[in-house]
Coordinates of C-alpha atoms and ligand atoms in Angstrom, one line a residue:
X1 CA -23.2 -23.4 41.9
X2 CA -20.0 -23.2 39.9
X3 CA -18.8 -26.9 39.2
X4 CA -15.2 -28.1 37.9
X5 CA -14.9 -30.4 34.7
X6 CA -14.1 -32.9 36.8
X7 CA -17.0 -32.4 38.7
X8 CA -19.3 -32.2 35.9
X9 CA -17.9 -35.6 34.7
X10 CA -18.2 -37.5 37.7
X11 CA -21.8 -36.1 38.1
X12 CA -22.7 -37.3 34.5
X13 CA -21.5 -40.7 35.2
X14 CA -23.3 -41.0 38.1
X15 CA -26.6 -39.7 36.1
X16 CA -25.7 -41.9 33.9
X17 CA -25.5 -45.0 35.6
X18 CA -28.5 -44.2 37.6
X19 CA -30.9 -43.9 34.7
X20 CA -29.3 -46.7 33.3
X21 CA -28.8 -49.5 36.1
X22 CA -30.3 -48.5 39.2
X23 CA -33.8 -46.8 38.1
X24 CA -34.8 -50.1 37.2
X25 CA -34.3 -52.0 40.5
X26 CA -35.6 -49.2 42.5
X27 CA -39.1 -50.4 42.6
X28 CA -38.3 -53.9 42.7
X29 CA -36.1 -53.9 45.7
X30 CA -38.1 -51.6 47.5
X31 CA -41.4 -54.2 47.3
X32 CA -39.0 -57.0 48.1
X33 CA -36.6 -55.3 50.4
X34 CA -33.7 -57.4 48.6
X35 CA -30.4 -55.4 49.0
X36 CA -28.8 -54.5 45.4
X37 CA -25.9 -56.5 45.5
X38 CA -25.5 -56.4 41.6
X39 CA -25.7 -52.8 41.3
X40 CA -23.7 -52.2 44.3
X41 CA -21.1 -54.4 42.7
X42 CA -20.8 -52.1 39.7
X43 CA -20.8 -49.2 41.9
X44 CA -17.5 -50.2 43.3
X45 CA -16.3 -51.2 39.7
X46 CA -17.4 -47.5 38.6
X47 CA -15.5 -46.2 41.7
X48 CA -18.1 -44.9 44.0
X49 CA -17.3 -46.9 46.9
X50 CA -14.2 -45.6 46.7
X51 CA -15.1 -41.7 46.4
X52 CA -13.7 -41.1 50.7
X53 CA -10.4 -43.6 49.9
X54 CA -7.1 -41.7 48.9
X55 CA -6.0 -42.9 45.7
X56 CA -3.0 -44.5 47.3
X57 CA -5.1 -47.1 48.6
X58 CA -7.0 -47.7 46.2
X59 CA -9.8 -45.0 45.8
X60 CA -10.7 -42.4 44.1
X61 CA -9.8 -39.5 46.3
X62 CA -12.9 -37.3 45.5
X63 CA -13.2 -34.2 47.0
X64 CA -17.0 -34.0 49.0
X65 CA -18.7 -32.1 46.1
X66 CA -17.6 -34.7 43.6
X67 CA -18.7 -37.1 46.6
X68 CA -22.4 -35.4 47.2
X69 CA -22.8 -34.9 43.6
X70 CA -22.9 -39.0 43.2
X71 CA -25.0 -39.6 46.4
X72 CA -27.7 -37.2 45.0
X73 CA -27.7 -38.4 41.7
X74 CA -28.2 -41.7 42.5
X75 CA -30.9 -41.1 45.1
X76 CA -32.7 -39.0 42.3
X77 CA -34.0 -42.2 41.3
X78 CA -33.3 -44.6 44.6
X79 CA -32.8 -43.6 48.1
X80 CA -31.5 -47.2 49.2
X81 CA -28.7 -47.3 46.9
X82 CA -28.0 -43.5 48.2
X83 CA -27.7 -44.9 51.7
X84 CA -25.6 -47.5 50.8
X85 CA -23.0 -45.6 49.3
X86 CA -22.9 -42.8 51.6
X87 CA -22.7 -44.8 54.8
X88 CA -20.0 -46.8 53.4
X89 CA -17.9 -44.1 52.5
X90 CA -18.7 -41.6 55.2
X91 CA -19.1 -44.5 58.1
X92 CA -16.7 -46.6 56.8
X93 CA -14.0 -45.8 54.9
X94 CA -13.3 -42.2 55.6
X95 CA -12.6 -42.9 59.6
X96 CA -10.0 -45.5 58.5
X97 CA -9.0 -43.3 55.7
X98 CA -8.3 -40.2 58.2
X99 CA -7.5 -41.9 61.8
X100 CA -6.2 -45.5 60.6
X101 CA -2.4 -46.5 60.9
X102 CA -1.0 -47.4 57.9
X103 CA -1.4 -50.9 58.7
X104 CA -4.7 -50.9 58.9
X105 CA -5.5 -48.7 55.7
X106 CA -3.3 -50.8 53.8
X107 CA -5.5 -53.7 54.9
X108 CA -9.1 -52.6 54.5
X109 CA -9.1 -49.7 52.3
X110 CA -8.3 -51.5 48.8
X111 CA -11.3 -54.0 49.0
X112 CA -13.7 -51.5 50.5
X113 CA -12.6 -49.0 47.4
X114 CA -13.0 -51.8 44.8
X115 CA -16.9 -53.0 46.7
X116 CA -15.6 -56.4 47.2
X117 CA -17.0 -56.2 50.8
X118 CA -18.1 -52.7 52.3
X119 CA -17.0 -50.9 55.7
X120 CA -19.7 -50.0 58.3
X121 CA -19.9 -48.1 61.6
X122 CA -21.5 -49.3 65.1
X123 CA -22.4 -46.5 67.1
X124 CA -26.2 -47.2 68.3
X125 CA -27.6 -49.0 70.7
X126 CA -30.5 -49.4 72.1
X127 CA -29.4 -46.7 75.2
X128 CA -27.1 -44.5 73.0
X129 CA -28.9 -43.3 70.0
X130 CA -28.8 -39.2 70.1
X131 CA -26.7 -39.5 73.8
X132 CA -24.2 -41.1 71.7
X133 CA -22.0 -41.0 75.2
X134 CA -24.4 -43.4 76.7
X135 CA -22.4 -46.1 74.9
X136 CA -22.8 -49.7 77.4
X137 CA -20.7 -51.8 75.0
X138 CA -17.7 -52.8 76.8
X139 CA -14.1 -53.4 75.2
X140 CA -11.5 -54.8 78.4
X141 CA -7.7 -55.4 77.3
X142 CA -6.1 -58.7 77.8
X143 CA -3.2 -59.1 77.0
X144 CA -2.8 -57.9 73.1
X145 CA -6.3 -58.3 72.5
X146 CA -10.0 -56.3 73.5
X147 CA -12.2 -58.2 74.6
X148 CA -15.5 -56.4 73.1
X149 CA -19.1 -57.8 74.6
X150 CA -22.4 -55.4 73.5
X151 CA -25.3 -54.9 71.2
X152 CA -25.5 -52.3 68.5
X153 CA -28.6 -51.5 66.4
X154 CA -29.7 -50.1 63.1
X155 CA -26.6 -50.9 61.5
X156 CA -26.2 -50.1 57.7
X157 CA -24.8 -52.1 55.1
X158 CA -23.9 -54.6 58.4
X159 CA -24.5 -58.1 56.3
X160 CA -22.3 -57.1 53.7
X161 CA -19.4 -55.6 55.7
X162 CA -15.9 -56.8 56.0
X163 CA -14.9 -54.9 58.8
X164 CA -17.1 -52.3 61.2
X165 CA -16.0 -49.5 63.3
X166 CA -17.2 -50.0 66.7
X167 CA -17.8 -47.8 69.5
X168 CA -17.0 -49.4 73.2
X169 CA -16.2 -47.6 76.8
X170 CA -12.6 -48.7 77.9
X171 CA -12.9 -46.9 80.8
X172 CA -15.8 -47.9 83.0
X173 CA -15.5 -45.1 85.6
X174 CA -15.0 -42.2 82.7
X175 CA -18.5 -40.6 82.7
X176 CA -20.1 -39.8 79.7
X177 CA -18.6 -39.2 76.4
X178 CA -15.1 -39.7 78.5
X179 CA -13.7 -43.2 78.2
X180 CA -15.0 -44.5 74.8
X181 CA -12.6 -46.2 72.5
X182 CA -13.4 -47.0 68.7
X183 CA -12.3 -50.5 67.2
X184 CA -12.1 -52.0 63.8
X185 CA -13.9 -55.3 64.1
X186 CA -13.3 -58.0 61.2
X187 CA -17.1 -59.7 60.7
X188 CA -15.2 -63.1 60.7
X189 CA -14.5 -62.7 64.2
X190 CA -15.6 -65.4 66.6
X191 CA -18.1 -64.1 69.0
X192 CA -19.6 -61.3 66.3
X193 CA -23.1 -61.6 64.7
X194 CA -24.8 -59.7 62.2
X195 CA -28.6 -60.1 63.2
X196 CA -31.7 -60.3 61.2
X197 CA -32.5 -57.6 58.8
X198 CA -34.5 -54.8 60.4
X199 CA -38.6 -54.6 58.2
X200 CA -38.3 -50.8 57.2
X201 CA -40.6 -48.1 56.1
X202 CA -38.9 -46.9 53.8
X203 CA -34.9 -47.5 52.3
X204 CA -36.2 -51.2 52.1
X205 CA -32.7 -51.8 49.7
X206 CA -30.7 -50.8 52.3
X207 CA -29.1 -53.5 54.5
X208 CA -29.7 -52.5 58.5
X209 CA -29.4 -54.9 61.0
X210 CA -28.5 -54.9 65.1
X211 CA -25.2 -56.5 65.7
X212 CA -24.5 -59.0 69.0
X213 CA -21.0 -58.7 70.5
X214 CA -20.2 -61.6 72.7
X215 CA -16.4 -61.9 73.9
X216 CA -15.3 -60.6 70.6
X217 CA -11.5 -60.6 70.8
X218 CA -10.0 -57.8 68.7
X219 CA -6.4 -57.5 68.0
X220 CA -4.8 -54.4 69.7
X221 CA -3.1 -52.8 66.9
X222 CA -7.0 -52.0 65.3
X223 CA -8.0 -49.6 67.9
X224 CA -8.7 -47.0 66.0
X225 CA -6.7 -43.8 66.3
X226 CA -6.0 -42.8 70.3
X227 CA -7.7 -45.0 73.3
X228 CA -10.5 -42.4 75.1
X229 CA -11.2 -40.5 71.7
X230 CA -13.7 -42.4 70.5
X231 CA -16.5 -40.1 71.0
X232 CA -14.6 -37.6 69.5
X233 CA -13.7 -39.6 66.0
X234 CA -17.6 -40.6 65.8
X235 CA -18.6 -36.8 66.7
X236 CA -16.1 -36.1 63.4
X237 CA -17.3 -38.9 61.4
X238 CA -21.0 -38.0 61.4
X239 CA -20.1 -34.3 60.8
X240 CA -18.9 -35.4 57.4
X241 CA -21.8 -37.9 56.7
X242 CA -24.3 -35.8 57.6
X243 CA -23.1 -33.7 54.3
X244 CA -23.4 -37.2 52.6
X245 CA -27.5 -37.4 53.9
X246 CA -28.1 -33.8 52.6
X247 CA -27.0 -34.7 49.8
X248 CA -29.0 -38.0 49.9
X249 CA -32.1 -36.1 51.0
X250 CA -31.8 -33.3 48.5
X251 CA -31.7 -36.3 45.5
X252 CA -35.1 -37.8 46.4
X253 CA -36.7 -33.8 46.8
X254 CA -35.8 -33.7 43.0
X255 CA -36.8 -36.8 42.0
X256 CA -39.9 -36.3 43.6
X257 CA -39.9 -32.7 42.4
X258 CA -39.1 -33.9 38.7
X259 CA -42.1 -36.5 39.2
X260 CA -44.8 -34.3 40.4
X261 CA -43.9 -31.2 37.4
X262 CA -43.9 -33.6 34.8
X263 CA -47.5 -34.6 36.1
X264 CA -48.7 -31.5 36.4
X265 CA -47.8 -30.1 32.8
X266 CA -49.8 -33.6 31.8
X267 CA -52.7 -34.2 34.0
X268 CA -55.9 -32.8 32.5
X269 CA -58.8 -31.5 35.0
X270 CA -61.8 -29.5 34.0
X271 CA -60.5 -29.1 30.8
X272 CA -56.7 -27.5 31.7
X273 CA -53.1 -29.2 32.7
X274 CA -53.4 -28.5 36.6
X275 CA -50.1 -27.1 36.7
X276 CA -52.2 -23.9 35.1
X277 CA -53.8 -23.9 38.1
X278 CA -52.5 -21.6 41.0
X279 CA -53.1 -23.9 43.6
X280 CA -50.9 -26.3 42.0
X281 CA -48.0 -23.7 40.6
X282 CA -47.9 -22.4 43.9
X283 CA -46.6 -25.8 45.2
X284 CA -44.3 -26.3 42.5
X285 CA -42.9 -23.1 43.2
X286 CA -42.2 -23.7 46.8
X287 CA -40.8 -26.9 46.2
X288 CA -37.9 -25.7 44.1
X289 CA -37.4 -23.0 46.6
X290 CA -36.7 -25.4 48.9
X291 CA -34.7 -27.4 47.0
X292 CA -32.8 -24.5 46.2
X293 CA -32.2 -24.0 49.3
X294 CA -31.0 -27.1 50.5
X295 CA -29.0 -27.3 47.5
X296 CA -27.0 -24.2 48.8
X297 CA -26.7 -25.5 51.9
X298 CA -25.4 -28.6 50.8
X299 CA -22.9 -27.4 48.5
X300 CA -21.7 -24.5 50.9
X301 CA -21.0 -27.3 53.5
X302 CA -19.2 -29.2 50.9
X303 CA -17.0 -26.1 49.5
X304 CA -16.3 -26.0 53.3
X305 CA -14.7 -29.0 53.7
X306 CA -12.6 -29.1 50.6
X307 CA -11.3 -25.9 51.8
X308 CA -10.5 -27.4 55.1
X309 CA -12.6 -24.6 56.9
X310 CA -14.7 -25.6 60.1
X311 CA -17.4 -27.3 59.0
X312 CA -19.6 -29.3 61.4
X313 CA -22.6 -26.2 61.7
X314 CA -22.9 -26.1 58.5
X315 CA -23.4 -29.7 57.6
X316 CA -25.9 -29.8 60.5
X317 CA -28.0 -26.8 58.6
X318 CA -27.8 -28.7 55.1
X319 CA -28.8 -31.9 56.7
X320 CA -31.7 -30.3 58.3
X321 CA -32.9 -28.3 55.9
X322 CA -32.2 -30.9 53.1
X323 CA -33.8 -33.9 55.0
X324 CA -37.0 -31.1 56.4
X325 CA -37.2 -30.4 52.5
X326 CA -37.5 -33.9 51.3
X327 CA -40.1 -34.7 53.7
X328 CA -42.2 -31.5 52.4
X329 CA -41.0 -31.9 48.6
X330 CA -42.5 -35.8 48.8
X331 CA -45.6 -35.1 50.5
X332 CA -46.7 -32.3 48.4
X333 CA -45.6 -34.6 45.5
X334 CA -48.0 -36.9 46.4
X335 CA -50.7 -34.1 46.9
X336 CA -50.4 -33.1 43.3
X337 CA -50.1 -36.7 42.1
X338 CA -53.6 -37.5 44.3
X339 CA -54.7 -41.0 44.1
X340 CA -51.5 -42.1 41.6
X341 CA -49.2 -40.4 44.2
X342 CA -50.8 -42.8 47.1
X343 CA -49.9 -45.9 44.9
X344 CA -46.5 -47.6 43.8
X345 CA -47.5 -47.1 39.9
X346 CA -45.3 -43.9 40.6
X347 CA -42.1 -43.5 42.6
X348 CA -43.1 -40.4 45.2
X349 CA -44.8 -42.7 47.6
X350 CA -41.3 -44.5 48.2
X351 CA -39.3 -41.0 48.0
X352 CA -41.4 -40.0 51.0
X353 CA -40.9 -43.4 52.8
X354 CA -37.5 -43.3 52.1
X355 CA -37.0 -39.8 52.9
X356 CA -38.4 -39.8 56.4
X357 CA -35.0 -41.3 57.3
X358 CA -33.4 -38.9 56.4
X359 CA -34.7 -36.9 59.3
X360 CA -33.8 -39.9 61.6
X361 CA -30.5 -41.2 60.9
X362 CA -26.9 -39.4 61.9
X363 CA -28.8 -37.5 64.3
X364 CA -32.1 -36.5 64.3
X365 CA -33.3 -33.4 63.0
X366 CA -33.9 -32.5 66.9
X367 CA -30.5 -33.2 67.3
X368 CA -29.0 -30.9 64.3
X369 CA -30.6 -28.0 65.4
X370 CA -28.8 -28.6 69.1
X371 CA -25.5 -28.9 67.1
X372 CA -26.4 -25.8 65.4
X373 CA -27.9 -23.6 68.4
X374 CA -24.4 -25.1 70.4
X375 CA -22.3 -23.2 67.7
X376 CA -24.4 -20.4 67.5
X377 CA -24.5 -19.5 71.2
X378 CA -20.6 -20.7 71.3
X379 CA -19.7 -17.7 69.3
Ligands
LIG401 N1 -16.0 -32.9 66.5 C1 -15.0 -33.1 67.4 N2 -15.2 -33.2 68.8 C2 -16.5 -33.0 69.2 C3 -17.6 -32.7 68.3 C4 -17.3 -32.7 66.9 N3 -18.2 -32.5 66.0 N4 -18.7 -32.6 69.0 C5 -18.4 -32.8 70.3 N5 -17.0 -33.0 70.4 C6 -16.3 -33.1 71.6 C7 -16.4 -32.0 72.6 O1 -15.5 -30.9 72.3 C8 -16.2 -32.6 73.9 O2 -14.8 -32.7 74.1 P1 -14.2 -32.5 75.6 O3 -14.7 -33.6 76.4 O4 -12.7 -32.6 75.4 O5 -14.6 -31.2 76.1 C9 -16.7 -34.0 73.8 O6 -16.8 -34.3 72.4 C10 -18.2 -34.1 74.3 O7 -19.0 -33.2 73.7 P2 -20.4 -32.7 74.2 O8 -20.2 -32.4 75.7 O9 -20.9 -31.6 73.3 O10 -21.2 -34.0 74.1 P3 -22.8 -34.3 74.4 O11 -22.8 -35.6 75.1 O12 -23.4 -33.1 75.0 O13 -23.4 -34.6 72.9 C11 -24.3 -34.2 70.8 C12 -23.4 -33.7 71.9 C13 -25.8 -34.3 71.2 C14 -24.2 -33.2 69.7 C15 -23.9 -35.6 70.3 O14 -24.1 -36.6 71.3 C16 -24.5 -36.0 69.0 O15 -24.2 -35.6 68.0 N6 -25.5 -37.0 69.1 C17 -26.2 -37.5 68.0 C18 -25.5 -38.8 67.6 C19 -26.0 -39.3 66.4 O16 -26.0 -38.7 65.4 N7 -26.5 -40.5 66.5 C20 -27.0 -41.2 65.4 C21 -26.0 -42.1 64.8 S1 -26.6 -42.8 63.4 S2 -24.9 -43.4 62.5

């Protein structure tokens, strides 16, 4: 994979930070489920909340390589404080970034670039997960206001959040996907309430939460892009971070991966290091295959967008394949780490919580491979 200096840089800097700061909150956030807000707050001053924000507002204008290269890095060593910065910046900012009016990007880009508050995105709910067109949240106009009333679920980084993008049906009698606006919400609004923090399996750092919408008056001029093409903007949205949880899921294969070798080269049985045995080189060596893999996939998805070539099949293939991998990568981690790898005295028992997200969230991997099979049979 051929990397610019810049790229390089920004890669070493998030290596870096994540040996330095976050490796040693991982485990201790993870028991507590605290979210990071100290590290998170460096993040921003570092300017990885800001990688999806044009440098006009703000931000750092990263390309997605430079983007992916931080969200693995980081999840090398902590999948929660992957999550955070990936939903923020694929979920949050870069709608606003892409779709917002000036007005509005002027108004939440610069504080979500610098992490004094992050952005966050309300699609789910507890009819509309993978039928994301099954939407029941209801936004009516009056006057030059929406009037929003709903529920939303498994929102990410939703305590912390200045603003959310929200998905609501304007138009009752539109059918499916048809007739679904999406809305900037302030979290100040009266009528809006973050719930209580969801008890996870695994990404315990990470903030998730279901949101209430109760007469939630939103001024009209923070619709989002075009009335009736909300479907559409989320459909485009998730295309983008699904790239960001490939690259998420490919961080915690190799972290696991990195655990499990190192292990093996040490860990004495019947009188050799069991990496000597077969049984156990063979699993190495189809772990970093399918890292390698998903690596490629990752990185082709990314080349794709920075060169503004289709790439929603693509970022559907890394994010399955990446997320598949992680889920394979930390379970045979554990295997060669036997009873150590089944307790929290080493990390690849919270790489394999963390990862099974991964195969959940921005569409299940059931749902990628309909993406995928769509563009294939579209051809
Ligand atoms: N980019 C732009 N437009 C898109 C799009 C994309 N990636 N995918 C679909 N659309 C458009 C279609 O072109 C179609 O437009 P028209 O109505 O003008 O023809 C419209 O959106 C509806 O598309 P489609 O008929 O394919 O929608 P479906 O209801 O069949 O749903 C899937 C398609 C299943 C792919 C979609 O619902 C999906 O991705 N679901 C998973 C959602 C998800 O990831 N949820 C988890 C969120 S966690 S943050």
């Amino acid at each position: 994979m051929h990397l610019n200096e810049n790229q390089i840089m920004i890669r070493q800097m998030a290596r870096d930070f994540a040996r330095a700061k976050v490796a040693p909150v991982a485990a201790e956030i993870d028991r507590t489920g605290a979210f990071p807000e100290a590290t998170v707050r460096e993040m921003g001053e570092l300017g990885f909340l800001g990688l999806a924000v044009p440098e006009a507002y703000g931000g750092v204008g990263a390309d997605m390589t430079s983007y992916a290269l931080v969200v693995e890095e980081v999840s090398r060593v902590c999948g929660s404080h992957g999550l955070t910065v990936a939903a923020h910046n694929s979920l949050g900012c870069w709608p606003i970034a892409t779709l917002g009016t000036e007005a509005q990007k002027r108004r939440f880009l610069p504080p979500a670039a610098a992490g004094k508050s992050l952005l966050s995105f309300g699609l789910t709910e507890a009819n509309a997960g993978s039928d994301a067109g099954g939407t029941r949240t209801t936004a009516v106009r009056d006057g030059q206001h929406w009037v929003l009333n709903g529920t939303k679920m498994w929102i990410t980084n939703s305590h912390y959040a200045a603003a959310l993008i929200i998905t609501a049906k304007t138009d009752p009698a539109a059918q499916g996907s048809r007739g679904i606006s999406a809305f900037i919400v302030p979290t100040d609004t009266p009528g809006f309430t973050v719930e209580k923090k969801e008890d996870k399996l695994g990404m315990r750092g990470s903030d998730t939460a279901p949101l209430t919408l109760q007469d939630v008056r939103v001024p009209a001029d923070l619709l989002l892009g075009k009335e009736g093409e909300g479907f559409k903007y989320f459909m485009m949205t998730l295309d983008g971070g699904r790239i960001s949880i490939a690259a998420l899921a490919l961080g915690l294969a190799e972290g696991a991966y990195r655990t499990a070798k190192a292990y093996a080269k040490e860990r004495h049985q019947f009188g050799r290091p069991i990496a000597s045995f077969q049984a156990v080189e063979f699993m190495l060596a189809d772990m970093a295959t399918q890292i390698q893999a998903a690596r490629l996939l990752t990185y082709e998805a990314c080349r794709l967008k920075d060169t503004d070539q289709p790439y929603a099949q693509m970022a559907a293939m890394a994010k399955l394949h990446a997320s598949e991998t992680a889920m394979f990568v930390t379970d045979r981690a554990i295997q060669i780490l036997g009873g150590y790898g089944y307790t929290r005295e080493y990390p690849v028992e919270r790489f394999y919580r963390d990862a099974k997200l991964c195969t959940i969230g921005e569409g299940t991997s059931e749902i990628q491979r309909m993406v995928i099979g769509r563009h294939e049979l579209s051809e």
